[in-house]
Amino acid sequence: MDSAAALSPPQQSNPGFRLVDVTSQSGIHFIHNSGAYGGKFLPETMGSGCAFLDYDGDGWQDVLLINSMDWPGHRRVRTTMRLYHNNRNGTFTDVTHRAGLDIEMYGMGVAVADYNNDGFPDIFITCVGQNRLFKNTGRGTFLDVTRESGLAGREGFSTSALWFDFDRDGFLDLFVCNYVKWSPAQDVFCSLDGKHKSYCTPEAYRGETCWLFRNRGNGTFEDATATSGIFDTSSKSLGVAMLDYDQDGWPDLMVANDTQPNKLYRNQRNGTFKDVAVEAGVAFSNDGKARAGMGVAVGDFNRSGRPGIAITNFDDEMVGLYRPLGKAMYEDVAVQSGVGLPSKNTLGFGCVFADMNLGGALDLVVANGHIDETVRNIRGNVGYAQPPQLFLNDGAGKFRDVASEVGDAFARPKVGRGLCYGDFDRDGDLDLLMTTNNGPAYLFRNDQLSRNRAIRFRLVGTKSNRDAIGARVQIFHGESSQSRLVKSGSSYLSQSELPATFGFGQADRVDRVVLDWPSGRTEEYKNLASGKLYRCVEGKGITPLDGF
C-alpha cells in the first residue's frame, strides 16, 4: 500500500474516532479538593495534575491523580492523591493505601521516572509547601525519601516538574517550576469591589525561581539552581517541557510563565543553561507582550523532524503554536493554522500533542477552564466551565477543533486543569485522562472508527537512563517520516505515558526506525510490522511483543 496515500488528510465530516467517558465504569472515583472555604487563597484555583504510569512494571498503564487538602484551621475532610492499578480488563482498583501513598499534602503536580535506574518508576509530587519524592520499592509500595534524597528543606509554591538527564551521565535530574512567593501568612487582600476578597492575579506577588537538582547517582541530589544558570526570581512558572530545539543531542527546556516572558533554556553542554527565548521567538506573543502561559506541549506537529511548541494562555490571548524555522528559530502560526481564533475566548491549562486518529500527524488537545467562578457574570465571557478543544491536524499545516464531534461527554464544559495521554487498554490508540479544579477526574477511552494502524515503542536504556528519557524515535514510511521524544513532564502539572506511539493510516509496516539514545548511540531497524508494541533495549536489540 502507498504510504503517502495512507497519510491523506482526514475527511472534514469524520474525525475517525470517538472519545467515550469510561470513568465510572472503570472504577475511578475521584474528586479534587482545592481546600477553598472562602479565604480566596491563590493555590485554590490552580490544581491539580494527573499521570499515566506503569508503577508495577506489568506493561499496563496505571493512573495517578494528585489532590490538595483543606487549609489548617479549616479542616473538613481528609483527602490524598489516588493511585489506581490497571486490572487489564478496562477497570482499575484503588491501591493508594496499599501502596503507602495515602498521605495528606497540598499537592499540585506530578513527574514520574526511574531516577535510581532500578527498573521501577518513582513519583515526585509538587506541592504548596514541601515537595515529596516517593521511591518505588518494586513490591507495589512506595517510600517517602524526600529527606534522605536531599530534596527536603526548600518549600514554595511548586507547579509542574520533569525528569531529564541534563548532563547525560545516565542518571535523571529533576527540574521544578515555582509560581510565586506565596504562603497563607503572605496572602494579599485583593478585591474587585473594595469590600469582598477575590482571587489575586499573579501581579500581586513576587516571582520565584525554578529549581534544578542534579542526580548524584547514589540516591541523593544536589541543588544546581544557581550554578546552572537557571536561577531567575522574575519567573512565574506553570508549565515545563523537554525538547532538543537545536538538535545537538542535549536536552533543552521550554518553560511557560504567567505574565512574564517564557523561557527557553538552551543546554550549553557544560552543566549550564542559557535563556534564548527572545532570540528564538518564543518569549512573547506576536505583538511583543508576555502572556499568561499555563501549559506547554512539544511535538513534531509538521513532520519536519524538529520539535514544535504549543503554550496555553489566558482568555483573550489565544494558544501559542510555534513552528520551527531553520535550526534555532520559531514563528507563532496559531492564527493561520486554525488554532488561534477558536482559542481566543478560552483559558487553557493542560495540553498534549498526540495522534488521536492515528492518521500520521500530531493533533493538539487542550483542557480549558477559568480560575474564578464569578467570570460567568462578565458579558461575553465563555464561562467558568469551558469545553476542551481537540484540534485535528490535517498534516498540511491546518488544524480544526473537532471536540464537539468526538463525544458529548468530552465536549461538555469543565473547569479543566491537568491532561495526559496513555493507552490504558492496550489497543494501540491513545486515551485521555483529565482533571478538573475542585471537581472530578475523567478517563476518556479512544475508540477508533477508521482502520488506521499504529506502532508503539517502549525503550529501555542501559548506558542511558533506564527510562530512555531524552531518546528520539524516528519512523520512515514511504515518502513520510515522523519523530517522537521520550519525555517526562509537559502539559500542566501532569505526565503522559513514556512509550512512543505512531499512527500511519492504512500502511501495514514501517520501512525504517531510527533510535537516537541519550548516550549518543544510534540504532536502526528495518521493515517492522504495524499493530505491535516493540521493546527496544539499548545495545541489545528490538523485540516485538504480542499486541500493544
JSON list of C-alpha atoms in Angstrom, two decimals, residues 8 56 66 76 79 89 94 132 137 168 191 202 216 234 240 243 275 297-298 315 365 388 436 445 490:
[
{"chain": "A", "resi": 8, "resn": "SER", "atom": "CA", "xyz": [-4.10, 11.70, 3.32]},
{"chain": "A", "resi": 56, "resn": "ASP", "atom": "CA", "xyz": [4.39, -2.24, 38.84]},
{"chain": "A", "resi": 66, "resn": "ILE", "atom": "CA", "xyz": [-2.98, 14.40, 42.55]},
{"chain": "A", "resi": 76, "resn": "ARG", "atom": "CA", "xyz": [-13.41, 19.30, 56.96]},
{"chain": "A", "resi": 79, "resn": "THR", "atom": "CA", "xyz": [-8.02, 13.93, 51.06]},
{"chain": "A", "resi": 89, "resn": "ASN", "atom": "CA", "xyz": [-9.84, -5.59, 31.70]},
{"chain": "A", "resi": 94, "resn": "ASP", "atom": "CA", "xyz": [-7.69, 1.95, 44.13]},
{"chain": "A", "resi": 132, "resn": "ARG", "atom": "CA", "xyz": [7.77, 14.99, 48.08]},
{"chain": "A", "resi": 137, "resn": "THR", "atom": "CA", "xyz": [10.26, -0.42, 46.21]},
{"chain": "A", "resi": 168, "resn": "ARG", "atom": "CA", "xyz": [23.95, 12.90, 30.11]},
{"chain": "A", "resi": 191, "resn": "SER", "atom": "CA", "xyz": [-10.85, 42.86, 45.80]},
{"chain": "A", "resi": 202, "resn": "PRO", "atom": "CA", "xyz": [-0.08, 36.86, 39.75]},
{"chain": "A", "resi": 216, "resn": "ARG", "atom": "CA", "xyz": [24.50, 12.29, 42.10]},
{"chain": "A", "resi": 234, "resn": "SER", "atom": "CA", "xyz": [11.34, 37.07, 37.89]},
{"chain": "A", "resi": 240, "resn": "VAL", "atom": "CA", "xyz": [7.71, 22.91, 31.51]},
{"chain": "A", "resi": 243, "resn": "LEU", "atom": "CA", "xyz": [12.96, 19.32, 23.88]},
{"chain": "A", "resi": 275, "resn": "ASP", "atom": "CA", "xyz": [17.84, 31.54, 28.20]},
{"chain": "A", "resi": 297, "resn": "ALA", "atom": "CA", "xyz": [3.48, 20.72, 24.87]},
{"chain": "A", "resi": 298, "resn": "VAL", "atom": "CA", "xyz": [6.28, 19.83, 22.48]},
{"chain": "A", "resi": 315, "resn": "ASP", "atom": "CA", "xyz": [-8.56, 34.08, 27.78]},
{"chain": "A", "resi": 365, "resn": "VAL", "atom": "CA", "xyz": [-5.68, 18.57, 22.80]},
{"chain": "A", "resi": 388, "resn": "PRO", "atom": "CA", "xyz": [-11.97, 21.25, 25.99]},
{"chain": "A", "resi": 436, "resn": "THR", "atom": "CA", "xyz": [-10.82, 19.48, 36.92]},
{"chain": "A", "resi": 445, "resn": "ARG", "atom": "CA", "xyz": [-11.33, 5.84, 26.05]},
{"chain": "A", "resi": 490, "resn": "SER", "atom": "CA", "xyz": [4.87, 18.51, 29.74]}
]
